[in-house]
CSV table of C-alpha atoms in Angstrom, one decimal:
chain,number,residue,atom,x,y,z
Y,1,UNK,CA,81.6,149.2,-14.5
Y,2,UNK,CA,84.1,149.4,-11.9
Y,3,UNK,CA,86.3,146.7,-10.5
Y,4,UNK,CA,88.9,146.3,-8.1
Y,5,UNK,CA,91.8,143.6,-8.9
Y,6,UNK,CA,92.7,141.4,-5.4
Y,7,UNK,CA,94.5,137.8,-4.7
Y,8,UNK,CA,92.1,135.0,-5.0
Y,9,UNK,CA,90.7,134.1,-1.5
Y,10,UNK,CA,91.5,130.5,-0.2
Y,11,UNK,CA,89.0,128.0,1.3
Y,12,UNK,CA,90.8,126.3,4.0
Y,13,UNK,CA,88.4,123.9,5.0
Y,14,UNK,CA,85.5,122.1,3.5
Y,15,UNK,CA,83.0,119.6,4.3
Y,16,UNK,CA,82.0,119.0,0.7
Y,17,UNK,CA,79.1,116.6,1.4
Y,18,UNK,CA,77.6,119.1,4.1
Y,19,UNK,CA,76.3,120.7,1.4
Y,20,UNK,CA,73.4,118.4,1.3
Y,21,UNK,CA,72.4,120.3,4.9
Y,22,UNK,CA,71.4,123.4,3.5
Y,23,UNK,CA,68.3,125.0,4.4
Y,24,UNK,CA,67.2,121.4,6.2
Y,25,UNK,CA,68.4,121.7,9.7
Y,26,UNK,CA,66.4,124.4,10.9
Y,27,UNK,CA,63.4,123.6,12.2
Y,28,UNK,CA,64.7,120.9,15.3
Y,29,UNK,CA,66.6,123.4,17.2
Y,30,UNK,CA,69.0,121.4,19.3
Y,31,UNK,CA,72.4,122.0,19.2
Y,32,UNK,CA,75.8,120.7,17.2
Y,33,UNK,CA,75.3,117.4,18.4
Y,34,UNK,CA,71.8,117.1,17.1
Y,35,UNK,CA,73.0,118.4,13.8
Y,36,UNK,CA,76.0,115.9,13.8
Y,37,UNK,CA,73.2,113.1,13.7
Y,38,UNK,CA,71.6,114.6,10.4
Y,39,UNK,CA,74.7,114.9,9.1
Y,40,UNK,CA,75.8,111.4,9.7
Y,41,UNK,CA,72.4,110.3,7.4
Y,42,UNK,CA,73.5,112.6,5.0
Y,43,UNK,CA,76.8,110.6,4.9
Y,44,UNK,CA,75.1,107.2,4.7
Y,45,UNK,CA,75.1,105.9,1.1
Y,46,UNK,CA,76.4,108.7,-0.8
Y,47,UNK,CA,78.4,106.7,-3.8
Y,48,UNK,CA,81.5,107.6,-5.8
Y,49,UNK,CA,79.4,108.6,-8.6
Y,50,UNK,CA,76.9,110.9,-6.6
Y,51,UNK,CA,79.9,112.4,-4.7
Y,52,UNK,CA,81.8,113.2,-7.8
Y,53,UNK,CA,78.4,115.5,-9.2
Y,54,UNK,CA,77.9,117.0,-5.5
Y,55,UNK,CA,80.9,118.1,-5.2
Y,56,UNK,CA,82.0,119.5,-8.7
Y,57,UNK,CA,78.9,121.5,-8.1
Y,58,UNK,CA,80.1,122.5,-4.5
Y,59,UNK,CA,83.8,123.2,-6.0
Y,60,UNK,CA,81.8,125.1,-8.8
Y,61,UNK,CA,79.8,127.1,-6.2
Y,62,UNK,CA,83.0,128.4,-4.8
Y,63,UNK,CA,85.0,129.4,-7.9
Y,64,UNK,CA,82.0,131.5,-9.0
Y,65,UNK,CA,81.6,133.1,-5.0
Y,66,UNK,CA,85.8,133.7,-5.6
Y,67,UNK,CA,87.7,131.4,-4.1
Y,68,UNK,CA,90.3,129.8,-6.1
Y,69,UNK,CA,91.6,127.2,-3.4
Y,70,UNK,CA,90.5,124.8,-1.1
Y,71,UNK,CA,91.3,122.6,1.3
Y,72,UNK,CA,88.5,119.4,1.5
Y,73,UNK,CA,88.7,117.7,4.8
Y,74,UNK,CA,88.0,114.2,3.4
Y,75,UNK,CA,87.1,111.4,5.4
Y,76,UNK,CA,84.1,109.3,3.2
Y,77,UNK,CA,86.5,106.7,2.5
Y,78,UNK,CA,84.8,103.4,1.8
Y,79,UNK,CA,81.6,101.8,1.2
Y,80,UNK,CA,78.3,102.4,3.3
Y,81,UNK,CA,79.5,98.9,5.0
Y,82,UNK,CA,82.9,99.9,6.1
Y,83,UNK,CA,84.8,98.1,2.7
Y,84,UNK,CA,87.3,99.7,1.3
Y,85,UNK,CA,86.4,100.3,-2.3
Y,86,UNK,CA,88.9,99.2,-4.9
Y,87,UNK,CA,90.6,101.5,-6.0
Y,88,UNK,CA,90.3,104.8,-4.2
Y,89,UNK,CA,86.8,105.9,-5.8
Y,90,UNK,CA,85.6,108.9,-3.2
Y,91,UNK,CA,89.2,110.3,-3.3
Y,92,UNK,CA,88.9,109.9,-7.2
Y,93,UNK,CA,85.9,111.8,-7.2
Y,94,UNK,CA,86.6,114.2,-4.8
Y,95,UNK,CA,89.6,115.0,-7.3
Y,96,UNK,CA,88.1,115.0,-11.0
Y,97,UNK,CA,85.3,116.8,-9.2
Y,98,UNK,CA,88.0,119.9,-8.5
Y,99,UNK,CA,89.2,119.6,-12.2
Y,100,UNK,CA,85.9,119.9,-13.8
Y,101,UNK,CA,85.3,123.2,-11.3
Y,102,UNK,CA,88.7,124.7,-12.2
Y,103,UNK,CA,89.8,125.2,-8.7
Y,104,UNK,CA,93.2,124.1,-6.8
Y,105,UNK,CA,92.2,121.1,-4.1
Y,106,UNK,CA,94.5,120.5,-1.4
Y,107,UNK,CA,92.9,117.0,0.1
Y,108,UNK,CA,93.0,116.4,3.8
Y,109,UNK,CA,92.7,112.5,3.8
Y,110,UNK,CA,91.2,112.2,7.4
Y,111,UNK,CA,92.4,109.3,10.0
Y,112,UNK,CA,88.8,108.4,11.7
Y,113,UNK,CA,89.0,105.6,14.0
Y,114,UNK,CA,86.3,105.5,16.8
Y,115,UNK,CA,82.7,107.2,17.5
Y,116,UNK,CA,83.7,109.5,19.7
Y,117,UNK,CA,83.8,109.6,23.6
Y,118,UNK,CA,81.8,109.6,26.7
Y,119,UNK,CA,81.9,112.5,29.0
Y,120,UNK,CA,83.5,110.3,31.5
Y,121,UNK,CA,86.3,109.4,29.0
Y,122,UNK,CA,85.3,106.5,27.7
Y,123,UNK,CA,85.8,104.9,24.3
Y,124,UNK,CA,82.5,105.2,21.7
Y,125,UNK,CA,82.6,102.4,19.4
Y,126,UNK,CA,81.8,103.9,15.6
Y,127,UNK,CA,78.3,103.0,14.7
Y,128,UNK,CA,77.1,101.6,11.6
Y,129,UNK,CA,77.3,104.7,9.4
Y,130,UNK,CA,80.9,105.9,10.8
Y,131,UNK,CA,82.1,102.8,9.2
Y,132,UNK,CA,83.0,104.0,6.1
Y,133,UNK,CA,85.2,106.6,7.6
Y,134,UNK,CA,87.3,103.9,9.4
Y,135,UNK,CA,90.7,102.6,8.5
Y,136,UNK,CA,90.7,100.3,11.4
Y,137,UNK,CA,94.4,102.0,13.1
Y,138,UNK,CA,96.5,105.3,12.2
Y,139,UNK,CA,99.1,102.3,10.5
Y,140,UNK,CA,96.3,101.7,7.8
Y,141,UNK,CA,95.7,105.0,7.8
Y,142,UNK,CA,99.1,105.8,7.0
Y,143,UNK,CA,99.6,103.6,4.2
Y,144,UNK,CA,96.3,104.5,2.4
Y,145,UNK,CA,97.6,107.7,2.7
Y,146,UNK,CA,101.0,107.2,1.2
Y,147,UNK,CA,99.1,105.5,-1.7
Y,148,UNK,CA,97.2,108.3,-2.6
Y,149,UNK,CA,99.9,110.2,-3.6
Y,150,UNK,CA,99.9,107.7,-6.9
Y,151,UNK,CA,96.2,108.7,-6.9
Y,152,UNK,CA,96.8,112.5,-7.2
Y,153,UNK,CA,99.5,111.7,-10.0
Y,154,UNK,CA,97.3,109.5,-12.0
Y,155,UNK,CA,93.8,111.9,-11.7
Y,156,UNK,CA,95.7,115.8,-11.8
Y,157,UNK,CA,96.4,116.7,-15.2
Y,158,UNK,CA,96.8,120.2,-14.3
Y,159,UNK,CA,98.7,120.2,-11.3
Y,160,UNK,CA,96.1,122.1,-8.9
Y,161,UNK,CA,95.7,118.8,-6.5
Y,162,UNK,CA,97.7,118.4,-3.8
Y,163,UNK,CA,97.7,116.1,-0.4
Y,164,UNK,CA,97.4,116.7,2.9
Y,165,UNK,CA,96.1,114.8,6.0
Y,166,UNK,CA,94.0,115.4,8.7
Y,167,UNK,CA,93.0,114.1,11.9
Y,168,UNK,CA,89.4,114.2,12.3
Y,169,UNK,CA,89.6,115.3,16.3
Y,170,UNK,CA,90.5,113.6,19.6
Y,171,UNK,CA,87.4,112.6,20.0
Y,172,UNK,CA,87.8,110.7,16.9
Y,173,UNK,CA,91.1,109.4,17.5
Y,174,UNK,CA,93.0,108.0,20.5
Y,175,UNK,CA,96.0,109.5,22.0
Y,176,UNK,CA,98.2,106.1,21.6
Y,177,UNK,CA,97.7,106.7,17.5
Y,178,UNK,CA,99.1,109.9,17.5
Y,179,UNK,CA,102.7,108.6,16.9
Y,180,UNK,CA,101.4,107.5,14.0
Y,181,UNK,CA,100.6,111.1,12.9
Y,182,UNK,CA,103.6,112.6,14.2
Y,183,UNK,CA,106.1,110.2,12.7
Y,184,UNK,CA,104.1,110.7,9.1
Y,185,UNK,CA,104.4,114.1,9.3
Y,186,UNK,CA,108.1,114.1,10.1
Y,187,UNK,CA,108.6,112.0,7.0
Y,188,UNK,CA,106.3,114.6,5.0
Y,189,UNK,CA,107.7,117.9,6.2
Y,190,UNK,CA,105.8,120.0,3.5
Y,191,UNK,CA,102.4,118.4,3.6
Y,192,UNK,CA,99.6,120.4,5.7
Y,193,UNK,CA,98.1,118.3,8.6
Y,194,UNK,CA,94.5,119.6,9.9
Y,195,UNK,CA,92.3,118.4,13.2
Y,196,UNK,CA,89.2,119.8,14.5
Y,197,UNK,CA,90.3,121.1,17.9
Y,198,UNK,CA,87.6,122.4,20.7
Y,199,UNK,CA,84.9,122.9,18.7
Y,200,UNK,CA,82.2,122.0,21.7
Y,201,UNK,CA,82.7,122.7,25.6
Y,202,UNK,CA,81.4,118.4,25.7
Y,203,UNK,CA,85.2,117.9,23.7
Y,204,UNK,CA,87.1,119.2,26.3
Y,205,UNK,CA,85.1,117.6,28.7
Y,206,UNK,CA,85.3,114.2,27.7
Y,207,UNK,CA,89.5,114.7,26.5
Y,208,UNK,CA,90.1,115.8,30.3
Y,209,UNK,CA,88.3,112.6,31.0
Y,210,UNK,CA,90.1,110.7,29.5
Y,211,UNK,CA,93.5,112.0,29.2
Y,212,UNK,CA,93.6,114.5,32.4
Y,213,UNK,CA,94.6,117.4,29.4
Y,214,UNK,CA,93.0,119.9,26.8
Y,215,UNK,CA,93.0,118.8,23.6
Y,216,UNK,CA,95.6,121.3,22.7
Y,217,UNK,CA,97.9,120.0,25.8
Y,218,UNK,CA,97.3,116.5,24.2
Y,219,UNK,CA,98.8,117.7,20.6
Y,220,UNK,CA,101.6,119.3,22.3
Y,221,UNK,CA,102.5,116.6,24.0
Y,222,UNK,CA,102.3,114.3,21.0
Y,223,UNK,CA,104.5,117.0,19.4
Y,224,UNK,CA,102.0,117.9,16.5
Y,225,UNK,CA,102.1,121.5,17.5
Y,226,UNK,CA,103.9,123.5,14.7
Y,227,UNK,CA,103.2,126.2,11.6
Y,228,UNK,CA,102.4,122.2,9.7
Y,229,UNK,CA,99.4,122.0,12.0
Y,230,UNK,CA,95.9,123.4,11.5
Y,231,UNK,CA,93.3,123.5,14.0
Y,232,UNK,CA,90.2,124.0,13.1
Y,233,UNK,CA,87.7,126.0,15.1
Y,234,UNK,CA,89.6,126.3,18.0
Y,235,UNK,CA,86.6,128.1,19.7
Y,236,UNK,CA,86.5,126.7,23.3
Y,237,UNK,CA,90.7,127.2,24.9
Y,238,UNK,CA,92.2,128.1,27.9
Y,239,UNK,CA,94.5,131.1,28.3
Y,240,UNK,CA,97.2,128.1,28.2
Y,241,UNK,CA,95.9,126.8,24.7
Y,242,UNK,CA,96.2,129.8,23.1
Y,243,UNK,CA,100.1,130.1,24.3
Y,244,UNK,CA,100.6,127.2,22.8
Y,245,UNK,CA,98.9,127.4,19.7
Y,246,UNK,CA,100.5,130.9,19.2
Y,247,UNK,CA,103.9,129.9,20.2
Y,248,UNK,CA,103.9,127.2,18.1
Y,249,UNK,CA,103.1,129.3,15.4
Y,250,UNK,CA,99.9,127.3,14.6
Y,251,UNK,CA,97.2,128.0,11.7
Y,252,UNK,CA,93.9,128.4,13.4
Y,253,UNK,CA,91.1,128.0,10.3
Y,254,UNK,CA,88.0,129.7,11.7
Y,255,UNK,CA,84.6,128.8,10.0
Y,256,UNK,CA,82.8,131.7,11.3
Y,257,UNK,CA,79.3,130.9,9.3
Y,258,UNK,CA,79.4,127.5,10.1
Y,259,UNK,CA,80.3,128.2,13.8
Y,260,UNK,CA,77.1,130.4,14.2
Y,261,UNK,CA,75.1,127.8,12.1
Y,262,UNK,CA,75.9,125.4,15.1
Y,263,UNK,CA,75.9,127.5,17.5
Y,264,UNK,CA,79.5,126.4,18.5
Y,265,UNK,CA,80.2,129.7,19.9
Y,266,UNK,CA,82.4,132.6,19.3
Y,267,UNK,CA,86.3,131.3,19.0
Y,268,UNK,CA,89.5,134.1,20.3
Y,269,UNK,CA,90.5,134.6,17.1
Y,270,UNK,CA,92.4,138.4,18.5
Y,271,UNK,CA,94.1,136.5,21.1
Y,272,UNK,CA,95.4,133.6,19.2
Y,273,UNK,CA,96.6,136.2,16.5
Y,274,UNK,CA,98.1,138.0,19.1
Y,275,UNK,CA,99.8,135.1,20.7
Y,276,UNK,CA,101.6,134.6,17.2
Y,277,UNK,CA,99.2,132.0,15.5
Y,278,UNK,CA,98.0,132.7,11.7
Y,279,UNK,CA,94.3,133.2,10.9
Y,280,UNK,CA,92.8,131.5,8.2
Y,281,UNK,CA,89.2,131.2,7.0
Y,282,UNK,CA,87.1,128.3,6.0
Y,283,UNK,CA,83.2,127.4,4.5
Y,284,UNK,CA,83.0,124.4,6.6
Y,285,UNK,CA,79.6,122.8,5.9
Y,286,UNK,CA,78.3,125.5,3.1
Y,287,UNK,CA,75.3,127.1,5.0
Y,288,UNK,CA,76.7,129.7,2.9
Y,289,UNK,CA,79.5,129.8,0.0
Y,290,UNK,CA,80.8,133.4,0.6
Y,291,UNK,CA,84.1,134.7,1.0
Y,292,UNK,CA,83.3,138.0,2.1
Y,293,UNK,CA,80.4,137.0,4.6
Y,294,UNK,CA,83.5,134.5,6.2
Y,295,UNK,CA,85.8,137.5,6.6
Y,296,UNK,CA,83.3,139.8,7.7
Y,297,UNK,CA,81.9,137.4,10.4
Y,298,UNK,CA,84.9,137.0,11.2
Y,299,UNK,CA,85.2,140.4,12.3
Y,300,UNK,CA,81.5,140.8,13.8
Y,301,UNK,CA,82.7,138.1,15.9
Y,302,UNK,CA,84.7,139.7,17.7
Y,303,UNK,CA,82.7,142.9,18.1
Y,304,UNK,CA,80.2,140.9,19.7
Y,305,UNK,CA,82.3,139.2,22.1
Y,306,UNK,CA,83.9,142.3,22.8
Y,307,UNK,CA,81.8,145.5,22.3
Y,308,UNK,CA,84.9,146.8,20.5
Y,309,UNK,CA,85.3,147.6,16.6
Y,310,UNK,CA,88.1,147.0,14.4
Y,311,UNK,CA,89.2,144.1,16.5
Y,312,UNK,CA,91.2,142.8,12.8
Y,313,UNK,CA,92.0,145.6,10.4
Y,314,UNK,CA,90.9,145.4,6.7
Y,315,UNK,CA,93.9,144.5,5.8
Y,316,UNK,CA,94.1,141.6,8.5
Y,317,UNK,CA,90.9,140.4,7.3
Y,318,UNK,CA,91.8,140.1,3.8
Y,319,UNK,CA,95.2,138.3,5.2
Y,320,UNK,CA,93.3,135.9,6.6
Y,321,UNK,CA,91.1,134.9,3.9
Y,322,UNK,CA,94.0,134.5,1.2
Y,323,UNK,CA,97.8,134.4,2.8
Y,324,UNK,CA,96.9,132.7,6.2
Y,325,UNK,CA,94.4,130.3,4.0
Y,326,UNK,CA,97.8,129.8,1.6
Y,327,UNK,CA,100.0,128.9,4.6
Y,328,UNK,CA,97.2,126.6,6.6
Y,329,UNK,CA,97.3,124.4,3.1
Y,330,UNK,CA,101.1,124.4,2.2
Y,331,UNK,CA,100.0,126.4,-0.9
Y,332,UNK,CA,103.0,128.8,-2.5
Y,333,UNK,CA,101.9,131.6,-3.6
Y,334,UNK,CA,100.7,132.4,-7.0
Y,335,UNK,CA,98.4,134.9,-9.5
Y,336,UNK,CA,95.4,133.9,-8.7
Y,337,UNK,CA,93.1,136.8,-8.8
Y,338,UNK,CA,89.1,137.7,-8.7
Y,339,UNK,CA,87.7,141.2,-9.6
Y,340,UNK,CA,85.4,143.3,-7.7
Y,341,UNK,CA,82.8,145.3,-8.7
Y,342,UNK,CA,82.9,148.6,-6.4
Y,343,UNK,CA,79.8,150.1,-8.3
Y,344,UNK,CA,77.1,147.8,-6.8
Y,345,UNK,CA,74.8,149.1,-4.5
Y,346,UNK,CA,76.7,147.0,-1.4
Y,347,UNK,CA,80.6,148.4,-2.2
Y,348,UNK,CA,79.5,152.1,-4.2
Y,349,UNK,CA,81.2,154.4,-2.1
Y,350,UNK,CA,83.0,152.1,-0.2
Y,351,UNK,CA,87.1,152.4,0.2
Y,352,UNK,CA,89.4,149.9,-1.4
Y,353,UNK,CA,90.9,148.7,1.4
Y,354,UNK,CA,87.5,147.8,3.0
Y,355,UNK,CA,85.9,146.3,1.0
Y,356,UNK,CA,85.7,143.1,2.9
Y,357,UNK,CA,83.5,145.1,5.3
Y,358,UNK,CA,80.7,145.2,2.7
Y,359,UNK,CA,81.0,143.2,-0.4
Y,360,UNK,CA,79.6,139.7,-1.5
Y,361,UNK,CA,80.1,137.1,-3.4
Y,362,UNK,CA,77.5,138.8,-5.6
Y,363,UNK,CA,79.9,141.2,-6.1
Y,364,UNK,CA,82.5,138.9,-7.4
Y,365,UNK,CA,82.9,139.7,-11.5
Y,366,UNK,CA,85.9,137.9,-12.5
Y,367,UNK,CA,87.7,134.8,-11.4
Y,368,UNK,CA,91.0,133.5,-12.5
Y,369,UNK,CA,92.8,130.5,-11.5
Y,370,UNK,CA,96.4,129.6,-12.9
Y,371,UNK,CA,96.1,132.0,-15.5
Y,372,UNK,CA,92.3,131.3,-16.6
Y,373,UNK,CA,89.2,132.8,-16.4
Y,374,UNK,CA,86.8,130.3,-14.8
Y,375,UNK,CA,84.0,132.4,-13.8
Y,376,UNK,CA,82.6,135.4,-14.2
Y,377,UNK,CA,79.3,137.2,-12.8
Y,378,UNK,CA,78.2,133.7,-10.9
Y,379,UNK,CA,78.5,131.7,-13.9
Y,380,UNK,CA,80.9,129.3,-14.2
Y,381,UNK,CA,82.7,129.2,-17.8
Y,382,UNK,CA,82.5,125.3,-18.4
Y,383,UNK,CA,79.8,123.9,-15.9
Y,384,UNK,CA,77.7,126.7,-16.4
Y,385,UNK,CA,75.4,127.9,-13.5
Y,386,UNK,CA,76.2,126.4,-10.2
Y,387,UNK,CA,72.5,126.2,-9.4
Y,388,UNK,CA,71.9,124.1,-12.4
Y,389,UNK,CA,74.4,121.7,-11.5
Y,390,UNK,CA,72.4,121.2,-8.0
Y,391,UNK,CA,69.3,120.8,-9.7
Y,392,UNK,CA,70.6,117.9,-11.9
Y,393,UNK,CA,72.1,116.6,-8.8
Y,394,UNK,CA,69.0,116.5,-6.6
Y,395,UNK,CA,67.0,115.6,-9.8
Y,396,UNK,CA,69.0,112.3,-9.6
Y,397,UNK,CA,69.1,111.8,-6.5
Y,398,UNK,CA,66.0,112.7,-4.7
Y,399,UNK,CA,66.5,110.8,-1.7
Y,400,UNK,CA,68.2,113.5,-0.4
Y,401,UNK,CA,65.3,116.3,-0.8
């Protein structure tokens, strides 16, 4: 058999409970809105203790598909009735459920503070299932935040959890709570800060509504723009936007499956490179656990919006996946490594360097993280098969089949 040695690819931004989605949302059409109501049942009464085997099978899934990093945009914070549980049980989970799968968690607690807003502008009060994902103000916010960092010294034994924080989107939080943010930041200087930014054409609409600016004028203005900041997506900007994303020296974390899934559309990844932002790739809501299908999309993309090939370089492709992904999550670098078979019938023949082009996660025969094999050939070296940890999941919980 013959392999090829690479850096570990990183995941720079997961949905963990999205996984619940797959293979259910297809037959309703609609659009990302429609989908954002299934998603919100999904959301409904998911407990601690469900969360915690979901997800180590989701982490599980993408140690064996290669990644060895991720970055879990986390805002399932309290009960199904808006409580806060006692002592920080989802984040809990969300952690042991990363140790159990082997792989390095950066978690992006997520200020969530209203439903969203009209097209005119207006304020959506959160309905009863966005609840849970409410802190009441960015000040709460902020101090559950600070707490957690007891939380990640108390669960991570092995020192592969870190914290980050994330605002969910404008939609989802008002301009007067981004001092809030800012000043947080400032005080954290080395902690990575994500937002979903312009994901739908309605998001920009109902921003210039409200605020007479993009959402990327709003964040500069709040002074969140800088190589800290993340924006996710980032698919619907103005030729301004992407001057100040790249200026700033922004991460832009493209979810290029997830983006089709929804139909979001096709983001500028070129031109935001170009302007001087950094490319990073995430699995978003796990229509598909796939490294290689994220990088090569991410490519196609472009082709398709462009009728031009080799719009990113193999080398920029594979960039993207594992040094922008590093830098999006404040990761340092490290030894992290997967093998690659080049003897299947998808990479035979294939050169080294483009092997993004036509691999798989199938493809995938070793991973190691920190110095340890976790995974080889799809099958995790503790949990076992992935697919078998789904099964016992859905087994318990068949409310959600």
């Amino acid at each position: 058999m013959e392999t090829l040695s690479l850096a570990a690819p990183i995941n720079a931004h997961s949905h963990a409970f999205h996984r619940l989605l797959r293979g259910r949302t297809h037959d309703q059409g609609g659009d990302f809105w429609v989908w954002r109501e299934q998603m919100y049942q999904a959301a409904a009464q998911l407990s601690p203790e469900a969360y915690e085997q979901l997800a180590t099978a989701v982490y599980a899934e993408m140690v064996c598909a290669g990644y060895s990093a991720v970055g879990e945009f986390h805002y399932l914070h309290h009960q199904p009735d808006g409580t806060p549980y006692a002592d920080h049980e989802m984040e809990r989970a969300l952690i042991r459920a990363a140790q159990a799968a082997g792989i390095r968690l950066v978690l992006l607690d997520t200020l969530y503070l209203q439903g969203g807003l009209t097209a005119e502008g207006s304020r959506i009060e959160l309905n009863s299932i966005q609840g849970r994902f409410s802190d009441g103000d960015a000040e709460q916010w902020a101090i559950r935040w600070e707490e957690l960092h007891w939380v990640v010294a108390e669960e991570d034994t092995g020192g592969l959890v870190t914290l980050g924080a994330a605002v969910h989107s404008l939609r989802a939080v008002a301009k007067d709570q981004l001092p809030v943010v800012t000043a947080l930041m400032k005080r954290h200087p080395s902690a990575p800060l994500h937002i979903h930014v312009s994901e739908q054409p309605a998001e920009n609409t109902a921003i210039a509504a409200a605020y007479g600016k993009t959402p990327t004028e709003v964040l500069a203005k709040a002074e969140l723009l800088s190589p800290q900041l993340s924006a996710v997506h980032a698919t619907h900007l103005s030729s301004s936007d992407i001057g100040l994303l790249g200026e700033a020296g922004v991460n832009i974390v493209m979810c290029p499956t997830t983006e089709a899934d929804l139909a979001d559309g096709i983001g500028p990844a070129r031109q935001l490179a170009d302007a001087g932002a950094v490319i990073a790739l995430g699995s978003d809501q796990h229509v598909v656990i796939d490294p290689y299908l994220e990088m090569r999309a991410l490519e196609h993309g472009e082709r398709l919006e462009t009728g031009t090939r080799g719009r990113f370089s193999p080398e920029e492709i594979n960039q993207a996946a594992r040094a922008g992904g590093l830098r999006s999550l404040g990761l340092a670098e490290n030894n992290d490594q997967i093998s690659v078979r080049t003897d299947s019938v998808r990479t035979i023949g294939s050169r080294g360097a483009q092997i993004p082009l036509t691999a798989t996660s199938a493809d995938v025969e070793t991973v190691r993280v920190n110095g340890s094999e976790i995974a080889h050939r799809g099958i995790h070296a503790k949990l076992g098969d992935p697919s078998a940890l789904y099964s016992r999941f859905f087994s318990d919980h068949p409310e959600y089949l």
